[in-house]
Amino acid sequence: MEVITSTLENSASSRIPLEWAAIDWQRVQKNVRAMQIRLAKATKDSDWRRVKALQRWLTRSFSARALAVKRVTENQGKRTAGVDQYLWDTPPQKFAAIADLKKRRYRPLPLRRVYIPKANGKERPLGIPTMKDRSMQALHLLALDPVLESLSDPNSYGFRKNRSTADAMSQIFLQTCRKTSAQWVLDADIEGFFDNINHKWLLSQVRMDKAVLHKWLSSGVIDRKQLLATTAGTPQGGIISPALANWTLNGLETGLISHLRTKFGPSKLAKLKVGVTRYADDFVVTGASQELLEREIMPWIATFLAERGLRLSTAKTKIVHIDDGFDFLGWNFRKYNGKLLIKPSKKNVKAFYEKLRNTISNSLGLTQATLINLLNPMLRGWAQYHSPVVAKQAFSRLEWLLFWRLMRWAKRRHPNKSVDWLRQKYWRSVGDRNWVFAADVEVDGTKNAIELYSLAGTTILRHKKVKGTYNPYDLHDEMYGETLRQERLLKNMRYRKEWATLYIAQSGLCAHCGFAMDVDTGWHDHHVQPRAAGGSDALRNRVLLHPECHQQVHRLDIKVTKPVPV
């Protein structure tokens, strides 16, 4: 390993670019990916000395430091500054930041506390690090994530690659759908999870640079111009916080199953019907009886959490029968006459309708086309989230409520006009659909109609769950991961058939950097020959690029060649 590492270092040092625009991102990602694969293998072999050595090499490499800076300067938070009010806006600033990411003399600044509203009316505190601290967290996360993925519980789905809430939903379905499945469910809630994680436990258990982790945990927070000490917990808002949260709760599933196997034996374990499904700090546990959950499983979970400085919320944690149902991740799970149905929860539907109502009420002065463009992403995103479950009834009812809300919007704009006049102005018939809220917009001298997204027309498609043993850093799972990623991205593209065609033609790879595109990275539609220069909208003149690659192509006037003719 030492020989390989030395060779890589010498090879990399000879190719270090001299400016941000000259960085070969394909080589950068390839170098980081290769070391992450080795980290996962060393973790699987429990070779902790090698893990530590590989992490040290990775965090000191140019490729990892460049990738960390790229992440924090091209994500959604790139315009949000920390307490120093400093942003990395220009290429020279970004390139200089790469050399500045060093452990020596590194001292993080306090977090900037901001508050965002929660669904229950309360506020969620977020801790915003500075750009440099974010980059350091992104850098060390590159070295921590392969270790974390290799040690994670099979049915942990929050903040992990190629895992989603729909995977957690599918796992609960598998655990409760049959007549012989578990009938009792522990719906658990951890009290103040992010605020109460024990720092000593984290420092003793997390496999990363302890000195750097200690500095982050004790950096403090500035709240309303006052500096407050941080003696427990991890701040929500930091790049590495989700990974630390997952590390804290890892072992909840495997540890509980191991405890029950030791106490009751392998043969009786299956009869207990115990299953744990977790998404971040929310989890449910199934069991064969209420007594098992109350007297055996809850005490074990309480002990497990207490070691980490945590405890279950007595007000929100409850044991329910599957016939009575429970809410989890915006869905309601309940059996009706022995048949399990998963529907959007009433609370989730109500919250989304309130969001739509407020948006429409505050848009009285907007044109119809602008309002449609404002509502469509909200409607499409909510519908796609619920498309794997029994949601047709909820879709139809919400569309009916939305129709009357839009009618009210139209009447407020034209209080003296009749309903028939309003219908002719704002609604039209499209195919066999009547009362379609639509408007004409002019693009490049051509009039095109845009329609309000139809919730009732959303296709219900069952979700294909990721396998529990999948590790994105294991070469044995490489083909499975590629197939899974492409299937899910194409599912998200099903309403834009042209994007799906381009994605298949490009084998799911960005036409500029050659690396994979997925739901997390996103994609942009790029015209090889600009429309301003006479380029057409035909597929033969378009490619899909990563959003950051798209910016780079336009900023540096790079000519992208069409990878495959369409």
XYZ file of C-alpha atoms in Angstrom:
566
model
C 0.000 0.000 0.000
C 2.874 2.377 0.810
C 4.368 1.875 -2.657
C 1.019 2.570 -4.352
C 0.403 5.652 -2.204
C 3.859 7.044 -2.937
C 3.354 6.505 -6.658
C -0.021 8.254 -6.577
C 1.404 11.208 -4.648
C 4.282 11.672 -7.083
C 1.947 11.318 -10.070
C -0.558 13.760 -8.598
C 2.069 16.352 -7.657
C 3.348 16.432 -11.214
C -0.135 17.281 -12.499
C -1.250 19.871 -9.944
C -2.802 22.755 -11.937
C -1.919 26.382 -11.470
C -5.440 27.848 -11.543
C -9.030 26.841 -10.790
C -10.124 26.677 -14.433
C -7.303 24.256 -15.262
C -8.362 21.578 -12.749
C -9.174 18.254 -14.382
C -12.265 17.310 -12.379
C -12.512 13.896 -13.956
C -9.038 13.027 -12.662
C -9.792 14.623 -9.288
C -12.923 12.526 -8.753
C -11.171 9.414 -10.017
C -8.318 9.861 -7.500
C -10.693 10.431 -4.585
C -12.924 7.538 -5.610
C -9.952 5.140 -5.782
C -8.853 6.000 -2.247
C -12.407 5.779 -0.888
C -12.708 2.258 -2.305
C -9.502 1.307 -0.451
C -10.877 2.846 2.730
C -14.032 0.754 2.477
C -12.004 -2.406 1.944
C -9.741 -1.671 4.906
C -12.831 -1.046 7.074
C -14.373 -4.323 5.955
C -11.120 -6.076 6.974
C -11.107 -4.190 10.338
C -7.586 -2.957 9.511
C -7.866 0.237 11.542
C -4.217 1.234 11.233
C -4.566 1.173 7.459
C -7.856 3.094 7.682
C -6.151 5.848 9.666
C -3.238 6.013 7.230
C -5.531 6.186 4.202
C -7.675 8.886 5.799
C -4.563 10.948 6.555
C -3.346 10.595 2.960
C -6.759 11.454 1.499
C -7.291 14.610 3.579
C -3.829 15.865 2.596
C -4.217 15.182 -1.129
C -4.817 17.953 -3.650
C -7.713 16.079 -5.243
C -9.712 15.757 -2.024
C -9.078 19.362 -1.017
C -10.121 20.600 -4.464
C -13.281 18.478 -4.388
C -14.172 19.806 -0.933
C -13.855 23.418 -2.090
C -15.857 22.608 -5.212
C -18.693 21.188 -3.116
C -19.118 24.173 -0.792
C -18.792 26.759 -3.577
C -21.291 25.103 -5.919
C -24.057 23.851 -3.608
C -27.211 25.668 -2.523
C -25.505 27.219 0.503
C -22.733 28.909 -1.472
C -24.350 32.337 -0.915
C -24.766 31.842 2.846
C -21.855 33.237 4.838
C -20.691 32.306 8.340
C -19.779 34.664 11.147
C -16.916 36.152 9.105
C -19.358 37.172 6.334
C -16.860 35.918 3.767
C -17.713 34.025 0.581
C -15.541 32.414 -2.100
C -17.044 33.950 -5.219
C -14.187 34.092 -7.699
C -11.977 31.351 -9.198
C -8.793 32.831 -7.625
C -10.445 32.724 -4.177
C -11.503 29.113 -4.696
C -8.047 28.061 -5.864
C -6.346 29.826 -2.953
C -8.729 28.059 -0.558
C -7.439 24.646 -1.688
C -3.944 25.367 -0.356
C -5.424 26.761 2.865
C -7.163 23.506 3.849
C -4.552 22.194 6.275
C -4.806 20.698 9.742
C -1.794 22.595 11.031
C -2.842 25.747 12.922
C -6.451 25.175 11.905
C -8.931 26.717 14.290
C -12.630 26.851 13.368
C -14.659 29.977 14.018
C -17.949 29.845 15.970
C -21.114 28.916 14.117
C -23.684 31.516 13.087
C -27.042 30.569 14.586
C -30.118 31.051 12.402
C -33.662 29.803 12.903
C -36.009 28.287 10.319
C -39.721 27.549 10.906
C -40.872 23.963 11.521
C -44.168 22.397 10.492
C -45.450 22.504 14.096
C -44.978 26.278 14.326
C -41.753 26.104 16.307
C -38.303 27.075 15.036
C -35.387 24.789 14.181
C -31.927 26.183 15.050
C -29.241 25.832 12.388
C -25.521 26.415 12.860
C -23.870 27.935 9.779
C -20.075 27.407 9.609
C -17.735 29.675 7.674
C -16.688 28.723 4.146
C -13.340 27.411 5.359
C -14.915 25.342 8.130
C -17.458 23.955 5.662
C -14.643 22.985 3.319
C -12.739 21.266 6.126
C -15.876 19.338 7.045
C -16.446 18.363 3.410
C -12.797 17.259 3.189
C -12.921 15.026 6.251
C -16.337 13.700 5.214
C -14.703 12.312 2.059
C -12.501 10.216 4.346
C -15.203 9.349 6.883
C -18.084 8.359 4.588
C -16.545 5.119 3.191
C -15.913 3.946 6.761
C -19.408 4.929 7.856
C -21.077 3.192 4.908
C -19.171 -0.010 5.611
C -20.337 -0.047 9.249
C -23.913 1.204 8.851
C -27.043 -0.744 9.741
C -28.701 -2.446 6.736
C -31.995 -0.603 7.205
C -30.675 2.891 7.910
C -31.767 5.167 5.051
C -31.201 8.797 6.034
C -28.369 10.886 4.519
C -26.806 7.958 2.663
C -25.961 7.550 -1.019
C -28.747 6.088 -3.181
C -31.054 5.720 -0.155
C -34.232 7.657 0.424
C -37.425 7.943 2.443
C -39.110 5.696 -0.141
C -36.632 2.924 0.738
C -37.572 3.251 4.416
C -41.261 3.138 3.459
C -40.718 -0.007 1.371
C -38.877 -1.719 4.220
C -41.732 -1.023 6.652
C -44.146 -2.373 4.045
C -42.148 -5.615 3.814
C -42.135 -5.958 7.612
C -45.874 -5.410 8.107
C -47.763 -6.313 4.890
C -48.416 -10.044 5.388
C -51.035 -11.690 7.579
C -48.232 -13.319 9.562
C -46.227 -10.063 9.884
C -45.660 -8.143 13.106
C -48.826 -6.460 14.384
C -47.279 -4.055 16.884
C -45.074 -1.053 16.138
C -42.917 1.137 18.363
C -43.074 4.623 16.841
C -40.037 6.228 18.490
C -38.919 9.823 18.806
C -35.607 10.973 20.316
C -35.810 14.076 22.461
C -33.563 16.909 21.198
C -31.375 14.547 19.189
C -28.922 16.965 17.563
C -28.626 19.077 20.739
C -27.780 16.309 23.208
C -25.286 13.896 21.621
C -22.471 13.255 24.095
C -19.169 14.750 22.885
C -17.019 12.275 24.809
C -18.816 9.375 23.182
C -18.356 10.886 19.715
C -14.643 11.508 20.254
C -14.097 7.962 21.479
C -16.106 6.212 18.743
C -15.967 8.130 15.442
C -13.194 6.893 13.146
C -11.709 10.220 12.021
C -9.112 12.773 13.111
C -9.952 13.312 16.802
C -8.206 16.681 17.079
C -10.181 18.182 14.189
C -13.469 16.687 15.438
C -12.858 18.093 18.924
C -12.297 21.577 17.475
C -15.587 21.430 15.577
C -17.573 20.203 18.559
C -16.194 22.894 20.873
C -16.129 25.824 18.427
C -19.123 27.554 20.022
C -22.027 29.381 18.426
C -22.953 33.044 18.053
C -26.652 33.463 18.777
C -28.132 36.977 18.702
C -24.635 38.490 18.981
C -23.732 36.377 22.024
C -21.007 33.707 22.034
C -22.307 30.480 23.566
C -20.267 27.399 24.412
C -21.145 24.050 22.801
C -20.800 21.293 25.394
C -23.054 18.692 23.758
C -24.684 17.886 20.453
C -23.797 18.488 16.830
C -25.130 21.588 15.022
C -27.728 21.131 12.309
C -26.428 22.868 9.223
C -22.864 21.528 9.128
C -21.853 19.310 6.220
C -20.542 16.576 8.479
C -23.432 16.691 10.983
C -25.609 14.074 9.187
C -22.660 11.653 9.131
C -22.054 12.148 12.869
C -25.773 11.646 13.513
C -25.756 8.377 11.574
C -22.634 7.235 13.390
C -24.330 7.933 16.727
C -27.290 5.667 15.970
C -25.433 2.953 14.071
C -25.782 -0.331 15.919
C -29.390 0.334 16.898
C -30.579 -2.357 14.482
C -27.678 -4.830 14.531
C -27.138 -4.417 18.277
C -30.801 -5.005 19.112
C -31.019 -8.108 16.890
C -27.792 -9.446 18.395
C -29.123 -8.877 21.927
C -32.373 -10.706 21.167
C -30.550 -13.581 19.462
C -28.310 -14.036 22.508
C -31.214 -13.905 24.967
C -33.856 -15.942 23.117
C -31.813 -18.026 20.676
C -31.825 -18.032 16.847
C -34.925 -20.226 16.521
C -37.165 -18.010 18.655
C -35.781 -14.772 17.181
C -37.769 -15.195 13.959
C -41.004 -15.617 15.945
C -40.438 -12.256 17.652
C -40.793 -10.526 14.217
C -38.504 -7.689 15.251
C -37.436 -5.239 12.563
C -35.834 -1.793 12.827
C -36.220 0.860 10.118
C -34.433 4.168 10.611
C -34.256 7.411 8.682
C -31.783 9.801 10.348
C -33.020 10.115 13.963
C -36.549 8.827 13.259
C -37.123 5.089 13.561
C -39.792 2.444 14.057
C -39.447 -1.030 15.555
C -41.875 -3.851 14.786
C -42.619 -6.704 17.171
C -44.905 -9.700 17.651
C -46.492 -8.328 20.824
C -46.993 -5.149 22.806
C -45.369 -6.786 25.837
C -42.173 -7.539 23.874
C -41.843 -3.915 22.781
C -42.602 -2.511 26.248
C -40.590 -4.841 28.490
C -37.688 -5.953 26.307
C -37.048 -3.649 23.394
C -37.758 -0.201 24.876
C -35.445 -0.739 27.898
C -32.637 -1.916 25.592
C -33.103 1.128 23.335
C -33.140 3.423 26.382
C -29.789 1.987 27.535
C -28.369 2.241 23.998
C -29.336 5.915 23.770
C -28.239 6.786 27.316
C -24.630 5.837 26.471
C -24.775 8.523 23.786
C -26.392 11.181 25.982
C -29.849 10.679 24.457
C -33.293 9.538 25.554
C -36.683 8.762 24.058
C -39.375 11.433 24.164
C -42.087 10.225 26.526
C -44.657 12.492 24.879
C -44.066 11.401 21.273
C -42.911 7.776 21.612
C -45.809 5.328 21.479
C -46.638 1.686 20.809
C -49.504 1.194 18.351
C -51.299 -1.692 16.667
C -50.977 -1.785 12.897
C -54.798 -1.715 12.604
C -54.763 1.708 14.301
C -51.932 2.937 12.089
C -49.063 5.363 12.582
C -47.423 8.247 10.706
C -43.810 8.097 9.517
C -41.963 10.381 7.060
C -45.175 11.999 5.815
C -47.072 8.728 5.257
C -49.715 6.881 7.212
C -49.229 3.108 7.585
C -52.387 1.211 8.498
C -54.102 -2.109 7.856
C -57.701 -2.065 6.647
C -59.369 -5.466 7.079
C -55.978 -7.120 7.037
C -54.623 -5.212 4.013
C -51.802 -2.718 4.552
C -52.302 0.625 2.807
C -49.757 3.430 2.836
C -51.248 6.863 2.203
C -50.086 10.482 2.525
C -50.675 11.446 6.142
C -53.413 13.966 6.927
C -50.856 16.216 8.588
C -48.641 16.199 5.483
C -51.551 16.930 3.124
C -52.793 19.767 5.318
C -49.336 21.344 5.570
C -48.852 21.175 1.799
C -52.270 22.695 1.099
C -51.473 25.566 3.470
C -48.260 26.140 1.538
C -50.182 26.274 -1.742
C -52.846 28.534 -0.252
C -50.298 31.032 1.043
C -48.417 31.025 -2.257
C -51.568 31.746 -4.271
C -52.832 34.368 -1.809
C -49.522 36.233 -2.029
C -49.482 36.095 -5.851
C -52.437 38.319 -6.676
C -50.254 40.675 -8.693
C -48.490 37.955 -10.703
C -49.405 36.912 -14.214
C -51.019 33.527 -14.739
C -47.889 32.140 -16.413
C -45.703 33.268 -13.507
C -48.074 31.693 -11.000
C -48.062 28.405 -12.921
C -44.253 28.392 -12.991
C -44.299 29.056 -9.253
C -46.753 26.265 -8.429
C -45.589 23.535 -10.821
C -42.289 22.654 -9.052
C -44.135 22.475 -5.731
C -46.912 20.272 -7.127
C -44.577 18.015 -9.102
C -42.186 17.533 -6.175
C -44.964 16.698 -3.693
C -46.670 14.354 -6.164
C -43.439 12.525 -6.988
C -42.710 12.086 -3.280
C -46.067 10.353 -2.760
C -46.218 8.570 -6.133
C -45.055 5.177 -4.714
C -48.000 4.949 -2.263
C -51.823 4.859 -2.355
C -52.219 8.548 -3.089
C -54.854 8.878 -5.827
C -57.587 9.924 -3.407
C -55.352 12.531 -1.761
C -54.244 13.819 -5.193
C -57.831 14.181 -6.433
C -59.055 15.953 -3.297
C -56.118 18.349 -3.236
C -56.585 19.139 -6.932
C -60.254 19.938 -6.223
C -59.272 22.283 -3.368
C -56.599 23.853 -5.566
C -59.154 24.522 -8.309
C -61.355 26.558 -5.954
C -58.339 28.362 -4.561
C -57.365 29.389 -8.114
C -60.936 30.399 -8.865
C -60.824 32.643 -5.807
C -57.528 34.083 -7.090
C -59.148 34.842 -10.468
C -62.242 36.418 -8.871
C -60.101 38.691 -6.716
C -58.315 39.886 -9.861
C -61.597 40.457 -11.728
C -64.338 40.989 -9.136
C -66.893 42.201 -11.703
C -66.510 39.365 -14.191
C -68.647 36.242 -14.484
C -67.456 32.682 -13.943
C -67.863 31.989 -17.666
C -65.604 34.935 -18.508
C -63.011 33.752 -15.986
C -63.143 30.248 -17.429
C -62.472 31.492 -20.940
C -59.562 33.646 -19.771
C -57.766 31.286 -17.373
C -58.978 27.762 -18.135
C -59.188 25.684 -21.307
C -59.864 22.146 -22.526
C -56.887 19.902 -23.334
C -57.779 16.541 -24.867
C -60.382 14.901 -22.658
C -59.550 17.201 -19.739
C -61.678 20.270 -19.023
C -60.945 23.217 -16.781
C -57.165 23.037 -17.303
C -55.468 26.074 -15.745
C -53.167 27.155 -18.608
C -51.567 30.198 -20.192
C -49.723 31.103 -23.379
C -46.082 32.224 -23.199
C -43.865 33.423 -26.004
C -40.460 31.742 -26.430
C -38.183 32.803 -29.290
C -41.132 34.344 -31.120
C -43.271 31.210 -30.799
C -46.327 30.931 -28.556
C -46.404 27.861 -26.313
C -48.997 26.830 -23.753
C -47.964 25.984 -20.184
C -50.350 24.060 -17.960
C -50.682 23.675 -14.228
C -49.325 20.314 -13.171
C -52.117 17.757 -12.732
C -51.937 15.991 -9.383
C -54.700 13.581 -10.381
C -52.744 12.646 -13.502
C -49.698 11.533 -11.516
C -48.814 7.911 -12.198
C -48.547 5.652 -9.155
C -45.386 3.541 -9.441
C -44.186 1.112 -6.801
C -40.730 1.914 -5.478
C -37.888 -0.586 -5.909
C -36.075 -0.723 -2.577
C -32.288 -0.638 -2.361
C -30.810 -3.827 -0.941
C -29.717 -3.490 2.675
C -26.133 -4.662 2.072
C -25.460 -2.146 -0.716
C -22.202 -0.215 -0.213
C -21.478 2.537 -2.772
C -17.729 2.173 -2.111
C -17.579 -1.596 -2.649
C -16.487 -2.633 -6.146
C -18.715 -5.715 -5.933
C -21.740 -3.375 -5.776
C -20.528 -1.090 -8.592
C -22.814 -2.469 -11.316
C -25.787 -2.663 -8.937
C -25.250 0.968 -7.899
C -25.032 2.189 -11.504
C -28.235 0.381 -12.462
C -30.072 1.623 -9.368
C -28.963 5.215 -9.925
C -30.019 5.222 -13.566
C -33.407 3.635 -12.826
C -34.189 6.244 -10.181
C -33.036 9.185 -12.244
C -35.081 8.005 -15.218
C -38.074 7.669 -12.893
C -37.625 11.327 -11.903
C -37.360 12.227 -15.586
C -40.483 10.380 -16.677
C -42.360 13.659 -17.101
C -39.600 14.942 -19.380
C -39.127 12.222 -21.997
C -36.476 14.232 -23.830
C -34.222 14.288 -20.737
C -34.678 10.552 -20.336
C -33.645 10.015 -23.966
C -30.504 12.139 -23.510
C -29.664 10.422 -20.228
C -29.839 6.957 -21.797
C -27.787 8.089 -24.798
C -25.078 9.424 -22.463
C -25.138 6.277 -20.274
C -25.982 8.465 -17.295
C -22.691 10.389 -17.539
C -22.114 14.135 -17.741
C -21.072 15.097 -21.301
C -18.345 17.398 -19.916
C -16.637 15.688 -16.960
C -17.691 12.109 -17.742
C -18.896 11.344 -14.215
C -22.285 10.044 -13.155
C -25.364 12.218 -12.800
C -28.016 11.361 -10.235
C -30.792 12.922 -8.200
C -28.272 14.391 -5.748
C -26.007 15.995 -8.366
C -28.852 17.169 -10.586
C -28.504 17.978 -14.275
C -28.823 20.845 -16.743
C -29.936 20.761 -20.379
C -27.180 22.331 -22.527
C -27.297 23.319 -26.208
C -24.091 22.327 -28.009
C -24.623 25.139 -30.519
C -26.271 28.036 -28.631
C -29.744 28.999 -29.734
C -28.533 32.596 -30.056
C -26.084 31.339 -32.691
C -28.744 29.478 -34.636
C -28.757 26.211 -32.670
C -31.975 24.230 -32.626
C -33.936 22.586 -29.817
C -33.523 19.179 -31.451
C -32.030 16.409 -29.311
C -29.039 16.161 -31.644
C -28.019 19.650 -30.425
C -28.485 18.997 -26.682
C -26.621 17.227 -23.897
C -27.051 16.827 -20.139
C -24.391 18.293 -17.840
C -23.860 18.614 -14.097
C -25.059 22.089 -12.990
C -21.513 23.118 -12.015
C -20.111 21.719 -15.281
C -22.736 23.728 -17.161
C -21.550 26.911 -15.447
C -17.931 26.105 -16.234
C -18.706 25.412 -19.901
C -20.357 28.814 -20.332
C -17.862 30.725 -18.187
C -14.833 29.383 -20.049
C -16.563 29.061 -23.452
C -15.792 25.328 -23.638
C -17.055 23.440 -26.674
C -18.893 20.290 -25.602
C -19.019 17.557 -28.215
C -22.066 15.359 -28.596
C -21.079 11.977 -27.054
C -23.660 9.843 -28.848
C -25.911 10.848 -31.766
C -29.609 10.873 -30.813
